[in-house]
Short mmCIF file of C-alpha atoms in Angstrom, two decimals:
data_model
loop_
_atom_site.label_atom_id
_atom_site.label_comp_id
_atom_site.label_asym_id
_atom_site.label_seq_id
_atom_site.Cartn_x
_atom_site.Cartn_y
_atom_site.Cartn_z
CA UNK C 1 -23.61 1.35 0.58
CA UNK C 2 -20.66 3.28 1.71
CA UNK C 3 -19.44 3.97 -1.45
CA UNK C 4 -16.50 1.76 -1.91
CA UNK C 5 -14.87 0.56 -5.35
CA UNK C 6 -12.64 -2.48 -3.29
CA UNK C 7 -12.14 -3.92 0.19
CA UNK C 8 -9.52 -6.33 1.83
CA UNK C 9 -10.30 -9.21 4.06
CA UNK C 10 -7.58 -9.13 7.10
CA UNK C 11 -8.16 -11.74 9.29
CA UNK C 12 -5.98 -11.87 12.26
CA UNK C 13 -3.21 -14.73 12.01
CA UNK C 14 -2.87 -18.22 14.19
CA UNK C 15 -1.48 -16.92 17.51
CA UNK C 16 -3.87 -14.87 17.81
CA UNK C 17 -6.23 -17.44 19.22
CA UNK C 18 -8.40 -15.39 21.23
CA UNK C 19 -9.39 -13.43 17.57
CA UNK C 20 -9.72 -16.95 16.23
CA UNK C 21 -6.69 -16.58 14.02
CA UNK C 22 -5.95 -18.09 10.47
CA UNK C 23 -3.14 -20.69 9.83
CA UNK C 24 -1.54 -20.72 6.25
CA UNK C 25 -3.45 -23.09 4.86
CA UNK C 26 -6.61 -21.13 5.96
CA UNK C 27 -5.55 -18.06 4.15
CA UNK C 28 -4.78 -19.49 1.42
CA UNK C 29 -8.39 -21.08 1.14
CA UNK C 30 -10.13 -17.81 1.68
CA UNK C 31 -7.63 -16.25 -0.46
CA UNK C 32 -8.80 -18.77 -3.29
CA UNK C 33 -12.64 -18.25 -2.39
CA UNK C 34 -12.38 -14.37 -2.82
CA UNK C 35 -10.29 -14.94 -5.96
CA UNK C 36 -13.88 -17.26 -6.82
CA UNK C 37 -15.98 -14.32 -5.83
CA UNK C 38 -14.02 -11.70 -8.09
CA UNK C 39 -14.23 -13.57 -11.16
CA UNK C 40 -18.18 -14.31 -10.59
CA UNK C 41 -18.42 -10.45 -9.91
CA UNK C 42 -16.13 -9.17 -12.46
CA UNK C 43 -18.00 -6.36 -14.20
CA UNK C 44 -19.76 -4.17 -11.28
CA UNK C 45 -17.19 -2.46 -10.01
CA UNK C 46 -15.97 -3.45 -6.70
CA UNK C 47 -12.89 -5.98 -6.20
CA UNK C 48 -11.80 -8.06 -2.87
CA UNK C 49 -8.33 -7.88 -1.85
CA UNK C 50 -7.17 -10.75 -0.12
CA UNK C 51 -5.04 -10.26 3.26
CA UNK C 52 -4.03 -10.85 6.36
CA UNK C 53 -3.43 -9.19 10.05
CA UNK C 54 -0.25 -10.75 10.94
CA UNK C 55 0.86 -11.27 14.59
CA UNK C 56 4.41 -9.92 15.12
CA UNK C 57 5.96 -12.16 17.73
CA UNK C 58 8.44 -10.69 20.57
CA UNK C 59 11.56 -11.08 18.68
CA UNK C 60 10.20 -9.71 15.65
CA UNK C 61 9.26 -12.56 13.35
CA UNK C 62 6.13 -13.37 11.88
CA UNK C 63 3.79 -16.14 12.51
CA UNK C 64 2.70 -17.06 9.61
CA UNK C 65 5.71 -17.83 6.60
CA UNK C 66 6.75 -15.64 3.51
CA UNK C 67 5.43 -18.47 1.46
CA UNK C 68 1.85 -17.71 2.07
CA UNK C 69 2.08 -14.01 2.76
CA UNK C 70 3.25 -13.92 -0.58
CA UNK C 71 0.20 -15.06 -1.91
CA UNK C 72 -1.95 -12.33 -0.57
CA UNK C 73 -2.68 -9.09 -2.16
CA UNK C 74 -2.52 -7.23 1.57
CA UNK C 75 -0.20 -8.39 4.11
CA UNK C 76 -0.62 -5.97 7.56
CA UNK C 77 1.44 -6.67 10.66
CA UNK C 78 0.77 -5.80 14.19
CA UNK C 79 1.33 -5.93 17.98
CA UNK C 80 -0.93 -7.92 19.61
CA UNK C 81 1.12 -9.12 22.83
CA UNK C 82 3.94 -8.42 24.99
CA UNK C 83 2.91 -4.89 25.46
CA UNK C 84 4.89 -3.78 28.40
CA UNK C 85 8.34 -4.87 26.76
CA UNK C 86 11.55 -1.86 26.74
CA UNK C 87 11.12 0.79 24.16
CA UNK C 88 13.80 -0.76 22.49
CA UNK C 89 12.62 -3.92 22.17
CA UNK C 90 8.78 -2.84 20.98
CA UNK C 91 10.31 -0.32 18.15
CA UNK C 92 12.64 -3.58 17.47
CA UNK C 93 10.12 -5.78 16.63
CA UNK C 94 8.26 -3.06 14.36
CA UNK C 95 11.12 -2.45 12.83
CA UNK C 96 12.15 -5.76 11.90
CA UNK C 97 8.29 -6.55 10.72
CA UNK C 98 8.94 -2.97 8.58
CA UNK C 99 12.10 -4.92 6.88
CA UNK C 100 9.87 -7.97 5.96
CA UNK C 101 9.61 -7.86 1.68
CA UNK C 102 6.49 -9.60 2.59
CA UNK C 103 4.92 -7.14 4.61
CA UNK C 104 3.34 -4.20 3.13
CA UNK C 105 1.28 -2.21 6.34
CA UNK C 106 1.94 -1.81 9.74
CA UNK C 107 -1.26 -1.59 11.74
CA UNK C 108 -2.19 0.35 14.36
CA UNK C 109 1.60 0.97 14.98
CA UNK C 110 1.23 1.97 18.94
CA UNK C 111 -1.20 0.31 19.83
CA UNK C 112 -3.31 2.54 21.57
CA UNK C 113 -6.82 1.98 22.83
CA UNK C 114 -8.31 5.32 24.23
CA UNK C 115 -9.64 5.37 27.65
CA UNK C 116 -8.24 1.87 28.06
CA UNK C 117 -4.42 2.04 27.63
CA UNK C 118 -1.74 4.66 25.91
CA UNK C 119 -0.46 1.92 23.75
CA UNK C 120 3.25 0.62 24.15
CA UNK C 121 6.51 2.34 23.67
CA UNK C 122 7.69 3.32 20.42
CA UNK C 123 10.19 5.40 18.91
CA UNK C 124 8.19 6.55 16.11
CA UNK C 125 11.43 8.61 14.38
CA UNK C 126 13.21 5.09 13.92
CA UNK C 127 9.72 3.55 12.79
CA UNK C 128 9.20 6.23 9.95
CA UNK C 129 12.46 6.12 8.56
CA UNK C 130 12.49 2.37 8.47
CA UNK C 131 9.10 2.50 7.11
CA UNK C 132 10.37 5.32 4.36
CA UNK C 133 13.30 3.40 3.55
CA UNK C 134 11.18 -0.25 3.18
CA UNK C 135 8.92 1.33 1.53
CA UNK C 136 6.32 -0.09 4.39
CA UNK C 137 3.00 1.86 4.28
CA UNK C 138 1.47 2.82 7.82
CA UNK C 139 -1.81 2.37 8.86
CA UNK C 140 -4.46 4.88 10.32
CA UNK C 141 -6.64 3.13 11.87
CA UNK C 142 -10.18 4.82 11.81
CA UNK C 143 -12.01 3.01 15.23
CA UNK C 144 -12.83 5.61 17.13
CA UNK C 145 -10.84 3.31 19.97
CA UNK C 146 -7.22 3.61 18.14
CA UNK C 147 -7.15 6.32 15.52
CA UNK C 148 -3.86 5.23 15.26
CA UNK C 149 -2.01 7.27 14.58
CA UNK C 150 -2.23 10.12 16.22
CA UNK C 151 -2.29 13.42 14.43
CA UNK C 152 1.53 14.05 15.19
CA UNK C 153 2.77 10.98 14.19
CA UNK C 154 0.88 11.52 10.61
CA UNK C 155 2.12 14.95 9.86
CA UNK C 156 5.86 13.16 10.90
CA UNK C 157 5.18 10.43 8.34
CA UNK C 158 4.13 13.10 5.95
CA UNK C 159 7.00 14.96 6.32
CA UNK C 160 9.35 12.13 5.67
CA UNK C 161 7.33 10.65 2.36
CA UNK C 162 5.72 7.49 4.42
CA UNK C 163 2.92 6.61 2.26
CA UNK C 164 -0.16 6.03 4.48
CA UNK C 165 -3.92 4.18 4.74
CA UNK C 166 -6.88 4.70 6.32
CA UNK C 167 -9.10 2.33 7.34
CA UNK C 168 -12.31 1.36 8.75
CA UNK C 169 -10.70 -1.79 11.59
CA UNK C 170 -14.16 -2.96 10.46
CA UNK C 171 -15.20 -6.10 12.71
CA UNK C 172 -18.88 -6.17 11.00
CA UNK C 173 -20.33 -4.46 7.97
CA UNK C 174 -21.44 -0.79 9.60
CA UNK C 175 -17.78 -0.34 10.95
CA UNK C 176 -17.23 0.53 7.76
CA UNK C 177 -19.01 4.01 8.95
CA UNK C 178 -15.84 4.72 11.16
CA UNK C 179 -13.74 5.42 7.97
CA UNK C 180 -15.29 9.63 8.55
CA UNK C 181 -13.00 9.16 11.65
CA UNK C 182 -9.86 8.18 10.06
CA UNK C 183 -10.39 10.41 7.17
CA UNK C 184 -10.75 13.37 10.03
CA UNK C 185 -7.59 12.15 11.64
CA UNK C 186 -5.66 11.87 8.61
CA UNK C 187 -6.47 15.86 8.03
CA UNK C 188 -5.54 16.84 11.11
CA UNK C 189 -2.33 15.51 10.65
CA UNK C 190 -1.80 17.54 7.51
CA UNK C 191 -2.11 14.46 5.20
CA UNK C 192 -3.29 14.95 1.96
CA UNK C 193 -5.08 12.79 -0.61
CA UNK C 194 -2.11 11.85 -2.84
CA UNK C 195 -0.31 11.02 1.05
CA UNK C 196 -3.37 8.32 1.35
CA UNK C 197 -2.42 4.66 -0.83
CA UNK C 198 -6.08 3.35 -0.81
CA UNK C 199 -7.74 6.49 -2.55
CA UNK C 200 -6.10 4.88 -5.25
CA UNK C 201 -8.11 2.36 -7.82
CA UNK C 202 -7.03 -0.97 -6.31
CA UNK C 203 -4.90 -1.46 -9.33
CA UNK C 204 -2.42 0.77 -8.14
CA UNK C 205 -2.76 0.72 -4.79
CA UNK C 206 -1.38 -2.92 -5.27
CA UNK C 207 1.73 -1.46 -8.03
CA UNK C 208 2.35 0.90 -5.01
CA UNK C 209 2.89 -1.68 -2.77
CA UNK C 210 6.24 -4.02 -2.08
#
């Protein structure tokens, strides 16, 4: 209905228990189910990725293991506690998450809400050129709560070659209607289509990732 050729599935990860979060085993289930769905759809033109919102603990680690990432299409990574830690410390731990050959997105990378909080400190300079040099796609995230990142921070990326996403942060099937947001965003931070991974056939979206 919205005119997509492919989604991915990115639950949030077992810390996050308040979100209901996945354990390894649990990904790897779903990840097995949507591989089931594919092959019964095959043929109509519109593919499941499977994924995974990873929680990025306060030193920087993951909690869920390489092993399993691995076996996802999608891996994200975010900040989902710990948000009044040093400057230092918060562009630390994306930076190390960044490094991860497992870890292919960072999501919402300041974690912004608008109208509810600015989002913790980052130094977005040392996040882009880790994320240029990894090879670690960033995420605009189209909610009309986050777009995240702001407008400045994608022309920046742009500049420096960061390949980036949009997308919807879709919690139930008419999110999917926020993607206009993200799209608008991603323009007004001078970002172009070939700038944009997922307006790529899935295919290579996943060659373009780690």
């Amino acid at each position: 209905k919205f005119g997509l050729k492919y989604i991915a599935i990115s639950d949030h990860t077992t810390s996050l228990k308040l979100a209901n979060g996945l354990d390894g085993q649990e990904l790897i289930d779903q990840s097995n189910k949507i591989a089931e769905i594919n092959e019964v759809n095959k043929g109509i033109g519109f593919h499941i990725l499977s994924g995974a919102e990873v929680n990025i603990q306060k030193d920087g680690s993951l909690d869920i293991p390489n092993n399993v990432l691995d076996k996802l299409e999608v891996v994200g990574a975010a900040i989902h506690s710990n948000f009044s830690l040093p400057i230092d410390v918060q562009t630390n731990r994306l930076l190390e998450a960044a490094k991860n050959p497992s870890v292919d997105i960072i999501y919402h990378p300041t974690g912004r809400i608008i109208n509810r909080r600015d989002g913790y400190p980052v130094n977005m300079i040392k996040l882009i050129e880790t994320a240029r040099d990894t090879k670690t796609v960033l995420e605009i995230d189209a909610h009309y709560n986050r777009l995240d990142l702001k407008d400045e921070y994608i022309r920046m990326a742009v500049e420096n070659d960061v390949n980036l996403i949009i997308d919807s942060d879709a919690h139930h099937p008419l999110h999917f209607a926020f993607l206009r947001f993200g799209i608008g965003q991603a323009r007004r931070g001078w970002a172009e289509k070939s700038n944009i991974l997922n307006t790529l056939p899935f295919e290579r979206l996943l060659d373009s990732l780690k």
